[in-house]
Short mmCIF file of C-alpha atoms in Angstrom, two decimals:
data_model
loop_
_atom_site.label_atom_id
_atom_site.label_comp_id
_atom_site.label_asym_id
_atom_site.label_seq_id
_atom_site.Cartn_x
_atom_site.Cartn_y
_atom_site.Cartn_z
CA UNK X 1 -5.90 -24.63 0.73
CA UNK X 2 -5.48 -23.06 4.16
CA UNK X 3 -1.70 -23.37 4.05
CA UNK X 4 -1.60 -21.86 0.56
CA UNK X 5 -3.63 -18.84 1.65
CA UNK X 6 -1.41 -18.41 4.70
CA UNK X 7 1.76 -18.56 2.59
CA UNK X 8 0.30 -15.99 0.18
CA UNK X 9 0.22 -13.58 3.13
CA UNK X 10 3.39 -14.65 4.91
CA UNK X 11 5.67 -16.83 2.82
CA UNK X 12 7.13 -17.55 -0.61
CA UNK X 13 4.34 -16.78 -3.06
CA UNK X 14 5.53 -19.41 -5.55
CA UNK X 15 4.93 -22.07 -2.88
CA UNK X 16 1.52 -20.54 -2.18
CA UNK X 17 0.66 -20.57 -5.87
CA UNK X 18 1.55 -24.25 -6.31
CA UNK X 19 -0.39 -25.34 -3.22
CA UNK X 20 -3.44 -23.35 -4.25
CA UNK X 21 -3.38 -24.81 -7.77
CA UNK X 22 -3.35 -28.31 -6.28
CA UNK X 23 -6.22 -27.40 -3.96
CA UNK X 24 -8.26 -25.94 -6.83
CA UNK X 25 -7.77 -29.10 -8.87
CA UNK X 26 -8.54 -31.53 -6.04
CA UNK X 27 -11.71 -29.66 -4.98
CA UNK X 28 -13.11 -29.17 -8.48
CA UNK X 29 -15.51 -32.13 -8.43
CA UNK X 30 -16.39 -32.06 -4.73
CA UNK X 31 -16.63 -28.38 -3.78
CA UNK X 32 -16.74 -25.99 -6.73
CA UNK X 33 -16.98 -22.87 -4.56
CA UNK X 34 -13.84 -23.68 -2.57
CA UNK X 35 -12.05 -24.77 -5.74
CA UNK X 36 -12.69 -21.37 -7.28
CA UNK X 37 -11.68 -19.60 -4.09
CA UNK X 38 -8.36 -21.45 -4.23
CA UNK X 39 -8.01 -20.54 -7.91
CA UNK X 40 -8.53 -16.83 -7.25
CA UNK X 41 -5.97 -16.90 -4.43
CA UNK X 42 -3.57 -18.65 -6.81
CA UNK X 43 -4.06 -15.85 -9.36
CA UNK X 44 -3.28 -13.21 -6.72
CA UNK X 45 -0.22 -15.10 -5.45
CA UNK X 46 1.16 -15.33 -8.99
CA UNK X 47 0.44 -11.62 -9.55
CA UNK X 48 2.35 -10.71 -6.37
CA UNK X 49 5.27 -12.76 -7.60
CA UNK X 50 5.25 -11.27 -11.09
CA UNK X 51 4.47 -14.67 -12.64
CA UNK X 52 2.26 -13.95 -15.66
CA UNK X 53 2.14 -17.57 -16.81
CA UNK X 54 1.19 -18.61 -13.28
CA UNK X 55 -1.74 -16.18 -13.37
CA UNK X 56 -2.96 -17.69 -16.63
CA UNK X 57 -2.64 -21.23 -15.28
CA UNK X 58 -4.66 -20.32 -12.19
CA UNK X 59 -7.37 -18.69 -14.31
CA UNK X 60 -7.78 -21.95 -16.22
CA UNK X 61 -8.95 -23.67 -13.01
CA UNK X 62 -11.95 -21.38 -12.51
CA UNK X 63 -14.43 -22.88 -14.96
CA UNK X 64 -14.53 -25.87 -17.33
CA UNK X 65 -14.12 -25.53 -21.07
CA UNK X 66 -16.65 -28.27 -21.98
CA UNK X 67 -19.88 -27.47 -23.78
CA UNK X 68 -23.27 -29.14 -23.24
CA UNK X 69 -24.79 -31.28 -26.00
CA UNK X 70 -26.76 -28.44 -27.62
CA UNK X 71 -23.53 -26.63 -28.46
CA UNK X 72 -24.18 -23.65 -26.15
CA UNK X 73 -21.91 -22.61 -23.33
CA UNK X 74 -22.83 -23.61 -19.78
CA UNK X 75 -22.63 -19.90 -19.03
CA UNK X 76 -25.76 -19.45 -21.16
CA UNK X 77 -27.72 -21.48 -18.60
CA UNK X 78 -26.10 -20.60 -15.27
CA UNK X 79 -25.47 -17.06 -13.94
CA UNK X 80 -22.68 -18.39 -11.70
CA UNK X 81 -20.92 -19.76 -14.77
CA UNK X 82 -21.50 -16.43 -16.51
CA UNK X 83 -19.78 -14.61 -13.64
CA UNK X 84 -16.74 -16.89 -13.54
CA UNK X 85 -16.25 -16.99 -17.29
CA UNK X 86 -16.41 -13.19 -17.41
CA UNK X 87 -13.85 -12.98 -14.59
CA UNK X 88 -11.55 -15.54 -16.22
CA UNK X 89 -11.69 -14.05 -19.71
CA UNK X 90 -11.54 -10.47 -18.45
CA UNK X 91 -8.42 -11.21 -16.43
CA UNK X 92 -6.90 -12.89 -19.46
CA UNK X 93 -7.56 -9.62 -21.27
CA UNK X 94 -5.67 -7.71 -18.58
CA UNK X 95 -2.71 -10.09 -18.78
CA UNK X 96 -2.66 -9.93 -22.58
CA UNK X 97 -2.93 -6.13 -22.68
CA UNK X 98 -6.42 -6.12 -24.20
CA UNK X 99 -7.86 -3.62 -21.72
CA UNK X 100 -10.88 -2.74 -23.87
CA UNK X 101 -12.15 -6.32 -23.88
CA UNK X 102 -11.12 -6.74 -20.24
CA UNK X 103 -13.18 -3.72 -19.19
CA UNK X 104 -16.25 -4.95 -21.12
CA UNK X 105 -16.10 -8.35 -19.41
CA UNK X 106 -15.13 -7.21 -15.92
CA UNK X 107 -17.60 -4.31 -15.44
CA UNK X 108 -20.49 -6.73 -14.71
CA UNK X 109 -18.16 -8.64 -12.37
CA UNK X 110 -17.49 -5.41 -10.47
CA UNK X 111 -21.24 -4.79 -10.17
CA UNK X 112 -21.81 -8.26 -8.69
CA UNK X 113 -18.91 -7.92 -6.25
CA UNK X 114 -19.99 -4.51 -4.95
CA UNK X 115 -23.69 -5.32 -4.66
CA UNK X 116 -23.43 -7.28 -1.38
CA UNK X 117 -21.28 -4.70 0.42
CA UNK X 118 -18.95 -7.27 1.99
CA UNK X 119 -15.37 -6.22 2.70
CA UNK X 120 -13.75 -9.19 0.96
CA UNK X 121 -15.85 -8.72 -2.18
CA UNK X 122 -15.25 -4.97 -2.19
CA UNK X 123 -11.50 -5.61 -1.91
CA UNK X 124 -11.70 -7.92 -4.93
CA UNK X 125 -13.64 -5.28 -6.85
CA UNK X 126 -11.10 -2.60 -5.98
CA UNK X 127 -8.24 -4.86 -7.07
CA UNK X 128 -9.89 -5.44 -10.45
CA UNK X 129 -10.47 -1.70 -10.92
CA UNK X 130 -6.77 -1.08 -10.22
CA UNK X 131 -5.79 -3.66 -12.84
CA UNK X 132 -8.07 -1.96 -15.37
CA UNK X 133 -6.52 1.43 -14.62
CA UNK X 134 -9.79 2.88 -13.34
CA UNK X 135 -8.15 4.57 -10.36
CA UNK X 136 -11.13 6.73 -9.42
CA UNK X 137 -13.41 3.70 -9.14
CA UNK X 138 -10.70 1.79 -7.27
CA UNK X 139 -10.36 4.53 -4.65
CA UNK X 140 -14.13 4.73 -4.20
CA UNK X 141 -14.64 0.97 -3.85
CA UNK X 142 -11.60 0.46 -1.64
CA UNK X 143 -12.66 3.34 0.60
CA UNK X 144 -15.98 1.55 1.07
CA UNK X 145 -14.10 -1.72 1.65
CA UNK X 146 -12.08 -0.03 4.40
CA UNK X 147 -15.18 1.25 6.18
CA UNK X 148 -16.84 -2.15 5.83
CA UNK X 149 -13.78 -4.04 7.11
CA UNK X 150 -13.65 -1.79 10.16
CA UNK X 151 -17.35 -2.32 10.77
CA UNK X 152 -17.04 -6.08 10.32
CA UNK X 153 -13.93 -6.12 12.58
CA UNK X 154 -11.94 -8.36 10.22
CA UNK X 155 -8.34 -7.81 11.40
CA UNK X 156 -6.73 -10.13 8.83
CA UNK X 157 -8.37 -8.28 5.94
CA UNK X 158 -7.80 -4.71 7.12
CA UNK X 159 -4.05 -4.43 6.25
CA UNK X 160 -4.68 -5.75 2.72
CA UNK X 161 -7.49 -3.24 2.14
CA UNK X 162 -5.26 -0.43 3.38
CA UNK X 163 -2.40 -1.62 1.14
CA UNK X 164 -4.56 -1.52 -1.99
CA UNK X 165 -6.18 1.80 -1.04
CA UNK X 166 -2.77 3.39 -0.39
CA UNK X 167 -1.55 2.16 -3.75
CA UNK X 168 -4.64 3.53 -5.51
CA UNK X 169 -4.05 6.94 -3.92
CA UNK X 170 -0.42 6.76 -4.96
CA UNK X 171 -1.45 6.09 -8.57
CA UNK X 172 -3.68 9.16 -8.51
CA UNK X 173 -0.94 11.38 -7.06
CA UNK X 174 -2.49 11.77 -3.58
CA UNK X 175 0.70 11.20 -1.62
CA UNK X 176 -0.38 12.49 1.79
CA UNK X 177 -3.38 10.13 1.81
CA UNK X 178 -1.27 7.24 0.54
CA UNK X 179 1.20 7.69 3.36
CA UNK X 180 -1.49 7.92 6.04
CA UNK X 181 -3.23 4.74 4.88
CA UNK X 182 0.03 2.82 4.42
CA UNK X 183 1.11 3.73 7.95
CA UNK X 184 -2.31 2.62 9.25
CA UNK X 185 -1.87 -0.64 7.34
CA UNK X 186 1.50 -1.33 8.97
CA UNK X 187 -0.03 -0.64 12.37
CA UNK X 188 -2.94 -2.99 11.62
CA UNK X 189 -0.56 -5.73 10.42
CA UNK X 190 1.67 -5.52 13.51
CA UNK X 191 1.62 -8.81 15.40
CA UNK X 192 -0.04 -10.67 12.53
CA UNK X 193 1.61 -13.13 10.16
CA UNK X 194 1.35 -10.83 7.14
CA UNK X 195 4.91 -10.06 6.07
CA UNK X 196 4.01 -10.01 2.38
CA UNK X 197 1.41 -7.34 3.00
CA UNK X 198 3.93 -5.47 5.14
CA UNK X 199 6.37 -5.50 2.21
CA UNK X 200 3.73 -3.99 -0.06
CA UNK X 201 2.90 -1.30 2.47
CA UNK X 202 6.59 -0.46 2.97
CA UNK X 203 7.02 -0.16 -0.80
CA UNK X 204 4.09 2.28 -0.98
CA UNK X 205 5.64 4.34 1.83
CA UNK X 206 8.95 4.37 -0.03
CA UNK X 207 7.21 5.65 -3.18
CA UNK X 208 5.34 8.33 -1.22
CA UNK X 209 8.55 9.43 0.50
CA UNK X 210 10.40 9.52 -2.83
CA UNK X 211 8.63 12.76 -3.71
CA UNK X 212 7.74 14.03 -0.24
CA UNK X 213 10.61 13.04 2.03
CA UNK X 214 14.35 12.70 2.35
CA UNK X 215 16.50 9.93 0.80
CA UNK X 216 17.12 8.30 4.18
CA UNK X 217 13.39 7.78 4.71
CA UNK X 218 13.01 6.31 1.23
CA UNK X 219 15.95 3.97 1.82
CA UNK X 220 14.53 2.77 5.15
CA UNK X 221 11.13 1.87 3.70
CA UNK X 222 12.66 0.40 0.54
CA UNK X 223 15.00 -1.84 2.54
CA UNK X 224 12.07 -3.08 4.63
CA UNK X 225 10.16 -3.97 1.46
CA UNK X 226 13.11 -5.53 -0.37
CA UNK X 227 14.20 -7.68 2.56
CA UNK X 228 10.88 -9.52 2.46
CA UNK X 229 10.42 -9.25 -1.32
CA UNK X 230 13.68 -11.04 -2.09
CA UNK X 231 13.03 -13.78 0.47
CA UNK X 232 9.43 -14.43 -0.60
CA UNK X 233 9.66 -13.76 -4.34
CA UNK X 234 7.45 -10.66 -4.31
CA UNK X 235 8.02 -9.17 -7.76
CA UNK X 236 5.45 -6.42 -7.29
CA UNK X 237 6.90 -5.11 -4.02
CA UNK X 238 10.45 -5.35 -5.39
CA UNK X 239 9.59 -3.28 -8.46
CA UNK X 240 7.83 -0.60 -6.42
CA UNK X 241 10.68 -0.35 -3.89
CA UNK X 242 13.40 -0.09 -6.55
CA UNK X 243 11.34 2.44 -8.47
CA UNK X 244 11.00 4.48 -5.26
CA UNK X 245 14.77 4.61 -4.77
CA UNK X 246 15.23 5.76 -8.36
CA UNK X 247 12.55 8.46 -8.04
CA UNK X 248 14.24 9.75 -4.90
CA UNK X 249 17.54 9.97 -6.78
CA UNK X 250 15.88 11.88 -9.61
CA UNK X 251 13.99 14.25 -7.33
CA UNK X 252 17.17 15.16 -5.46
CA UNK X 253 19.12 15.83 -8.64
CA UNK X 254 21.00 12.52 -9.02
CA UNK X 255 19.84 11.70 -12.53
CA UNK X 256 22.74 9.37 -13.33
CA UNK X 257 21.99 7.21 -10.30
CA UNK X 258 18.28 7.19 -11.14
CA UNK X 259 18.92 6.06 -14.70
CA UNK X 260 21.24 3.30 -13.51
CA UNK X 261 18.63 1.99 -11.05
CA UNK X 262 15.79 2.12 -13.56
CA UNK X 263 17.53 0.64 -16.60
CA UNK X 264 17.24 -2.99 -15.41
CA UNK X 265 13.56 -2.48 -14.55
CA UNK X 266 12.53 -1.21 -17.97
CA UNK X 267 14.81 -3.13 -20.33
CA UNK X 268 14.94 -6.80 -21.28
CA UNK X 269 16.65 -9.09 -18.80
CA UNK X 270 16.21 -11.07 -15.58
CA UNK X 271 15.82 -7.94 -13.45
CA UNK X 272 12.99 -6.43 -15.49
CA UNK X 273 10.23 -5.14 -13.28
CA UNK X 274 6.86 -6.72 -12.58
CA UNK X 275 4.93 -7.41 -15.81
CA UNK X 276 2.02 -5.21 -14.66
CA UNK X 277 4.16 -2.33 -13.42
CA UNK X 278 7.41 -1.89 -15.35
CA UNK X 279 5.80 0.30 -18.00
CA UNK X 280 4.92 2.87 -15.33
CA UNK X 281 8.63 3.39 -14.59
CA UNK X 282 9.49 4.19 -18.23
CA UNK X 283 8.76 7.98 -18.05
CA UNK X 284 10.97 8.29 -14.97
CA UNK X 285 13.77 6.49 -16.80
CA UNK X 286 13.38 8.70 -19.89
CA UNK X 287 13.66 11.87 -17.82
CA UNK X 288 16.64 10.53 -15.86
CA UNK X 289 18.44 9.53 -19.07
CA UNK X 290 17.85 12.97 -20.61
CA UNK X 291 19.03 14.86 -17.52
CA UNK X 292 22.06 12.57 -17.20
CA UNK X 293 23.06 13.48 -20.74
CA UNK X 294 22.81 9.99 -22.20
CA UNK X 295 23.14 9.67 -25.96
CA UNK X 296 19.54 9.71 -27.20
CA UNK X 297 20.21 9.81 -30.96
CA UNK X 298 18.66 12.23 -33.38
CA UNK X 299 15.13 12.09 -32.01
CA UNK X 300 13.80 10.59 -35.26
CA UNK X 301 12.58 7.39 -33.62
CA UNK X 302 14.96 5.21 -35.63
CA UNK X 303 17.60 4.06 -33.22
CA UNK X 304 18.07 4.40 -29.49
CA UNK X 305 16.81 2.26 -26.65
CA UNK X 306 15.11 5.31 -25.12
CA UNK X 307 13.16 5.99 -28.30
CA UNK X 308 12.11 2.35 -28.56
CA UNK X 309 10.99 2.40 -24.94
CA UNK X 310 8.89 5.50 -25.55
CA UNK X 311 7.27 3.81 -28.55
CA UNK X 312 6.50 0.75 -26.43
CA UNK X 313 5.15 2.95 -23.64
CA UNK X 314 2.96 4.77 -26.19
CA UNK X 315 1.47 1.49 -27.40
CA UNK X 316 0.74 0.50 -23.79
CA UNK X 317 -0.79 3.93 -23.08
CA UNK X 318 -3.09 3.57 -26.11
CA UNK X 319 -4.64 0.46 -24.51
CA UNK X 320 -6.22 2.50 -21.73
CA UNK X 321 -4.29 1.01 -18.82
CA UNK X 322 -3.59 4.42 -17.24
CA UNK X 323 -5.67 7.56 -17.93
CA UNK X 324 -2.74 9.94 -17.47
CA UNK X 325 -0.35 7.98 -19.69
CA UNK X 326 -1.29 9.62 -23.07
CA UNK X 327 -0.18 13.02 -21.74
CA UNK X 328 2.99 11.52 -20.26
CA UNK X 329 3.83 9.93 -23.63
CA UNK X 330 3.85 13.40 -25.20
CA UNK X 331 6.08 14.73 -22.42
CA UNK X 332 8.53 11.88 -23.00
CA UNK X 333 8.57 12.60 -26.73
CA UNK X 334 9.16 16.30 -26.00
CA UNK X 335 12.15 15.48 -23.81
CA UNK X 336 13.96 13.65 -26.60
CA UNK X 337 12.74 15.71 -29.59
CA UNK X 338 14.62 18.36 -31.46
CA UNK X 339 13.97 21.98 -30.49
CA UNK X 340 11.79 22.55 -33.56
CA UNK X 341 9.22 20.00 -32.30
CA UNK X 342 9.62 20.26 -28.55
CA UNK X 343 7.35 23.23 -27.88
CA UNK X 344 4.44 21.73 -29.82
CA UNK X 345 4.83 18.43 -27.96
CA UNK X 346 4.90 20.11 -24.55
CA UNK X 347 1.80 22.10 -25.50
CA UNK X 348 -0.01 18.95 -26.63
CA UNK X 349 0.96 17.17 -23.40
CA UNK X 350 -0.43 20.00 -21.27
CA UNK X 351 -3.67 19.98 -23.25
CA UNK X 352 -4.03 16.23 -22.59
CA UNK X 353 -3.38 16.74 -18.87
CA UNK X 354 -6.41 19.02 -18.68
CA UNK X 355 -8.66 15.98 -19.28
CA UNK X 356 -7.39 13.97 -16.30
CA UNK X 357 -7.08 14.76 -12.58
CA UNK X 358 -3.37 14.01 -12.17
CA UNK X 359 -1.75 16.99 -10.39
CA UNK X 360 1.68 15.38 -9.93
CA UNK X 361 2.21 14.34 -13.56
CA UNK X 362 0.68 17.61 -14.74
CA UNK X 363 3.16 19.54 -12.61
CA UNK X 364 6.03 17.38 -13.90
CA UNK X 365 5.17 18.46 -17.44
CA UNK X 366 4.97 22.14 -16.45
CA UNK X 367 8.39 21.78 -14.79
CA UNK X 368 10.01 20.07 -17.78
CA UNK X 369 8.57 22.68 -20.15
CA UNK X 370 9.64 25.56 -17.88
CA UNK X 371 13.17 24.19 -17.57
CA UNK X 372 13.46 23.98 -21.35
CA UNK X 373 12.12 27.50 -21.83
CA UNK X 374 14.58 28.87 -19.28
CA UNK X 375 17.49 27.19 -21.04
CA UNK X 376 16.23 28.68 -24.31
CA UNK X 377 16.49 32.12 -22.65
CA UNK X 378 12.78 32.75 -22.55
CA UNK X 379 12.50 33.57 -18.82
CA UNK X 380 9.06 35.17 -18.86
CA UNK X 381 7.41 32.15 -20.47
CA UNK X 382 9.48 29.85 -18.26
CA UNK X 383 8.25 31.53 -15.09
CA UNK X 384 4.62 31.03 -16.11
CA UNK X 385 5.18 27.29 -16.47
CA UNK X 386 7.30 26.99 -13.33
CA UNK X 387 4.75 28.80 -11.16
CA UNK X 388 2.15 26.24 -12.24
CA UNK X 389 4.60 23.46 -11.44
CA UNK X 390 5.17 24.83 -7.92
CA UNK X 391 1.42 25.05 -7.27
CA UNK X 392 0.76 21.58 -8.67
CA UNK X 393 3.49 19.90 -6.61
CA UNK X 394 2.38 21.73 -3.49
CA UNK X 395 -1.22 20.65 -4.09
CA UNK X 396 -0.34 16.95 -4.01
CA UNK X 397 2.30 17.12 -1.27
CA UNK X 398 5.33 16.53 -3.52
CA UNK X 399 7.64 18.60 -1.33
CA UNK X 400 10.87 17.42 -2.99
CA UNK X 401 9.61 18.56 -6.38
CA UNK X 402 8.11 21.76 -4.96
CA UNK X 403 11.58 22.75 -3.81
CA UNK X 404 13.10 21.82 -7.15
CA UNK X 405 10.51 23.78 -9.15
CA UNK X 406 10.88 26.76 -6.82
CA UNK X 407 14.65 26.73 -7.38
CA UNK X 408 14.09 26.70 -11.15
CA UNK X 409 11.62 29.57 -10.77
CA UNK X 410 14.16 31.71 -8.96
CA UNK X 411 16.81 30.83 -11.52
CA UNK X 412 14.36 32.11 -14.15
CA UNK X 413 14.33 35.48 -12.40
CA UNK X 414 11.34 35.29 -10.09
CA UNK X 415 11.62 38.22 -7.67
CA UNK X 416 10.69 37.53 -4.04
CA UNK X 417 7.58 39.39 -2.96
CA UNK X 418 8.40 42.26 -0.62
CA UNK X 419 7.01 42.15 2.89
CA UNK X 420 3.82 44.24 3.22
CA UNK X 421 3.97 47.52 5.05
CA UNK X 422 1.67 47.88 8.05
CA UNK X 423 -0.39 50.38 6.08
CA UNK X 424 -0.94 48.08 3.15
CA UNK X 425 -3.31 45.84 5.07
CA UNK X 426 -2.08 42.74 3.21
CA UNK X 427 -2.10 39.62 5.37
CA UNK X 428 1.39 38.02 5.51
CA UNK X 429 -0.15 34.55 5.43
CA UNK X 430 -1.32 35.12 1.85
CA UNK X 431 2.30 35.33 0.72
CA UNK X 432 3.03 31.72 1.65
CA UNK X 433 2.24 28.44 -0.04
CA UNK X 434 0.29 25.88 2.05
CA UNK X 435 3.50 23.94 2.79
CA UNK X 436 5.37 27.11 3.75
CA UNK X 437 2.49 28.09 6.01
CA UNK X 438 2.61 24.74 7.79
CA UNK X 439 6.34 25.14 8.38
CA UNK X 440 5.99 28.78 9.45
CA UNK X 441 3.29 27.96 12.00
CA UNK X 442 5.33 25.12 13.51
CA UNK X 443 8.49 27.24 13.71
CA UNK X 444 6.56 30.17 15.21
CA UNK X 445 5.24 27.83 17.91
CA UNK X 446 8.79 26.87 18.88
CA UNK X 447 9.51 23.70 16.88
CA UNK X 448 13.08 23.05 15.77
CA UNK X 449 13.89 22.29 12.16
CA UNK X 450 14.28 18.62 13.02
CA UNK X 451 10.92 18.54 14.80
CA UNK X 452 9.21 20.19 11.82
CA UNK X 453 10.83 17.67 9.46
CA UNK X 454 9.56 14.79 11.57
CA UNK X 455 6.03 16.22 11.77
CA UNK X 456 5.77 16.71 7.99
CA UNK X 457 7.82 13.66 6.90
CA UNK X 458 10.34 15.77 4.99
CA UNK X 459 14.07 16.30 5.41
CA UNK X 460 15.61 18.97 7.63
CA UNK X 461 17.32 20.33 4.52
CA UNK X 462 13.90 20.82 2.91
CA UNK X 463 12.70 22.63 6.05
CA UNK X 464 15.75 24.91 5.94
CA UNK X 465 15.13 25.61 2.26
CA UNK X 466 11.48 26.53 2.83
CA UNK X 467 12.37 28.59 5.90
CA UNK X 468 14.83 30.72 3.92
CA UNK X 469 12.08 31.40 1.37
CA UNK X 470 9.58 32.21 4.14
CA UNK X 471 11.97 34.77 5.67
CA UNK X 472 12.54 36.31 2.24
CA UNK X 473 8.81 36.50 1.42
CA UNK X 474 7.93 38.07 4.77
CA UNK X 475 11.03 40.28 5.11
CA UNK X 476 11.95 38.93 8.57
CA UNK X 477 15.36 37.95 9.99
CA UNK X 478 14.63 35.67 12.95
CA UNK X 479 12.16 33.14 14.28
CA UNK X 480 10.91 35.66 16.82
CA UNK X 481 10.22 38.16 14.06
CA UNK X 482 8.45 35.40 12.14
CA UNK X 483 6.18 34.73 15.12
CA UNK X 484 5.38 38.43 15.44
CA UNK X 485 4.63 38.63 11.71
CA UNK X 486 2.16 35.74 11.91
CA UNK X 487 0.37 37.18 14.91
CA UNK X 488 0.54 37.29 18.72
CA UNK X 489 -1.52 34.09 19.02
CA UNK X 490 1.29 32.13 17.37
CA UNK X 491 4.18 33.56 19.42
CA UNK X 492 6.30 30.85 21.07
CA UNK X 493 5.64 30.67 24.82
CA UNK X 494 8.18 32.24 27.13
CA UNK X 495 9.70 34.51 24.45
CA UNK X 496 7.49 37.56 24.69
CA UNK X 497 10.56 39.63 25.52
CA UNK X 498 11.80 39.21 21.99
CA UNK X 499 14.91 37.21 22.88
CA UNK X 500 15.97 34.75 20.24
CA UNK X 501 16.07 31.07 21.11
CA UNK X 502 18.91 28.72 20.22
CA UNK X 503 17.41 28.04 16.74
CA UNK X 504 17.01 31.70 15.77
CA UNK X 505 18.22 32.76 12.38
CA UNK X 506 20.11 35.98 12.94
CA UNK X 507 20.49 37.22 9.42
CA UNK X 508 18.32 37.12 6.37
CA UNK X 509 19.22 34.23 4.09
CA UNK X 510 20.86 34.89 0.74
#
């Protein structure tokens, strides 16, 4: 069993799965606890590899099917049997898409796992909550698992806890936190034989960078994940990394490339994404296909692959696997609908978003709606939607999409706010978004565009874009003037004479 566990962290997961199944079978009559431990590890190895049948086979090792002579289940007499049968049958529910039954069976399992406050049990509980789509519970339990693992000083467990916590934060649209925890996970895994965990952490960083960084950063993290994923058969890490590259393409305006990357993940074939994840990439593919101008049919739901995918995504969303999915379904339907239905669908999607804390997806719907309104020559209504999109993206750190929504807002006729006169008493800082304020402060303290980009994990082009908007908002023409506008305490050292440094912008941007 030891070799199987080691391979599940640092080797081909199919080999790990097979070894762990053998261990579970051989230990069944001599050491039931270790047999079940091997079985659970076999389930997780198969999940990492995207092997649904392997997960089911491993679940079958966890408890016997025989009944005692009185015709009742052994679980009726033994609380341990009750626990393992609930885990087995609940996980079968997850794999079969029956999330209602899965949640009913697995909630008591979560209670048992969290009661003893041990890091390994809390990690298991957090993993189950992620599979059920209960992201809030997953973040809470995994946050406790992280604190417990640090207290227990369990170095082998810490990177795995950080990987799952970063992924949970990613699912909830908290990209800054996801990046911080993924980077901490890579640091914790350094020097340990945990390449499979490293691949998962790199994939999370690629996904975070896909909406908050430049394409080169996404490519670097994605390559790191895919190099290990291909060698070790890590279907989950591969799907996440390829999805990240597609999202970066879409965010930077390369819809055709995004659609081409995503099509194999979401359609039938040998390259389809991980069985537990590919559905999550469908909305991204739908948007990419629409923006790329692909033939989507009449919008009646009777023909195209995109329409069939949306229907399939809607069925999956109805199972409760992802709380934000019902709103996203309506956005997808709006994107492919005729103009006579589109406004009602966007409105229904926004109403659904109000019931779930999902700032990134909520902002994506505001953006899509605003873009449509602008193209329908309804600029006033478009600006209202696009302003909300800018604020939503900025709230969750989606800098790539903040810039895109801001560009749409200006195209819709948003007039830059004039700089306040000294007599007005208005504070210049109130004119800036939180991201613009971070950039303005760094620039005023003497940082170059490249240094700011490195500090905030965004591209230099994004810094330049924000800086042009900052100058416009504040009515300044140079970095020195920017420092003066923000206040004497922020002035770059050694430039009190007002001379412009080598990075000064000498004219107001267009």
